[in-house]
Amino acid sequence: MSSIIKDSHVEMRGFLFNEYKKMTFSRKECAEILGVSLQTLDRLTKNKKIESMNITHLVSFSIEEIAKILSGVKPIK
C-alpha cells in the first residue's frame, strides 16, 4: 500500500473521530456516512466488502473500516 493512500486513510479516521467522537457506528450511522442504503450496507457486509462487529444483537462498524472505505484503501465495488 502506498504511503499516500495509507496517510489518507489515517487522515480520514482522524476526521471521522473528530466529527463523531466515537470509534464504532451503528448500521444506520455507517450507511449514512458511506452514502448507501441499509440494504446496500447489508449486501456489502454479506459479501465481505465491509467488516462488521456483532456485539450481542447489535451490528456495529469500526471507524477504521469506514475510514478505509472513504479514503479508497478498501474498495466496496
C-alpha angles and dihedrals in degrees: 000000000000118000092238092059091042091050091049090052091051091047091050091050089051091048092050092049092048091048099045104019093220140091103218132046136202122242091260094049092047092050091050093048092048093042095236134119122258088249091055091047090051090050092048089050093048091049090049094243090127126026120230131192119225111212109179103306095336125095115213136179124214124237086235093059094047092047091052091054097044092047093049096246090118115034117209098195 
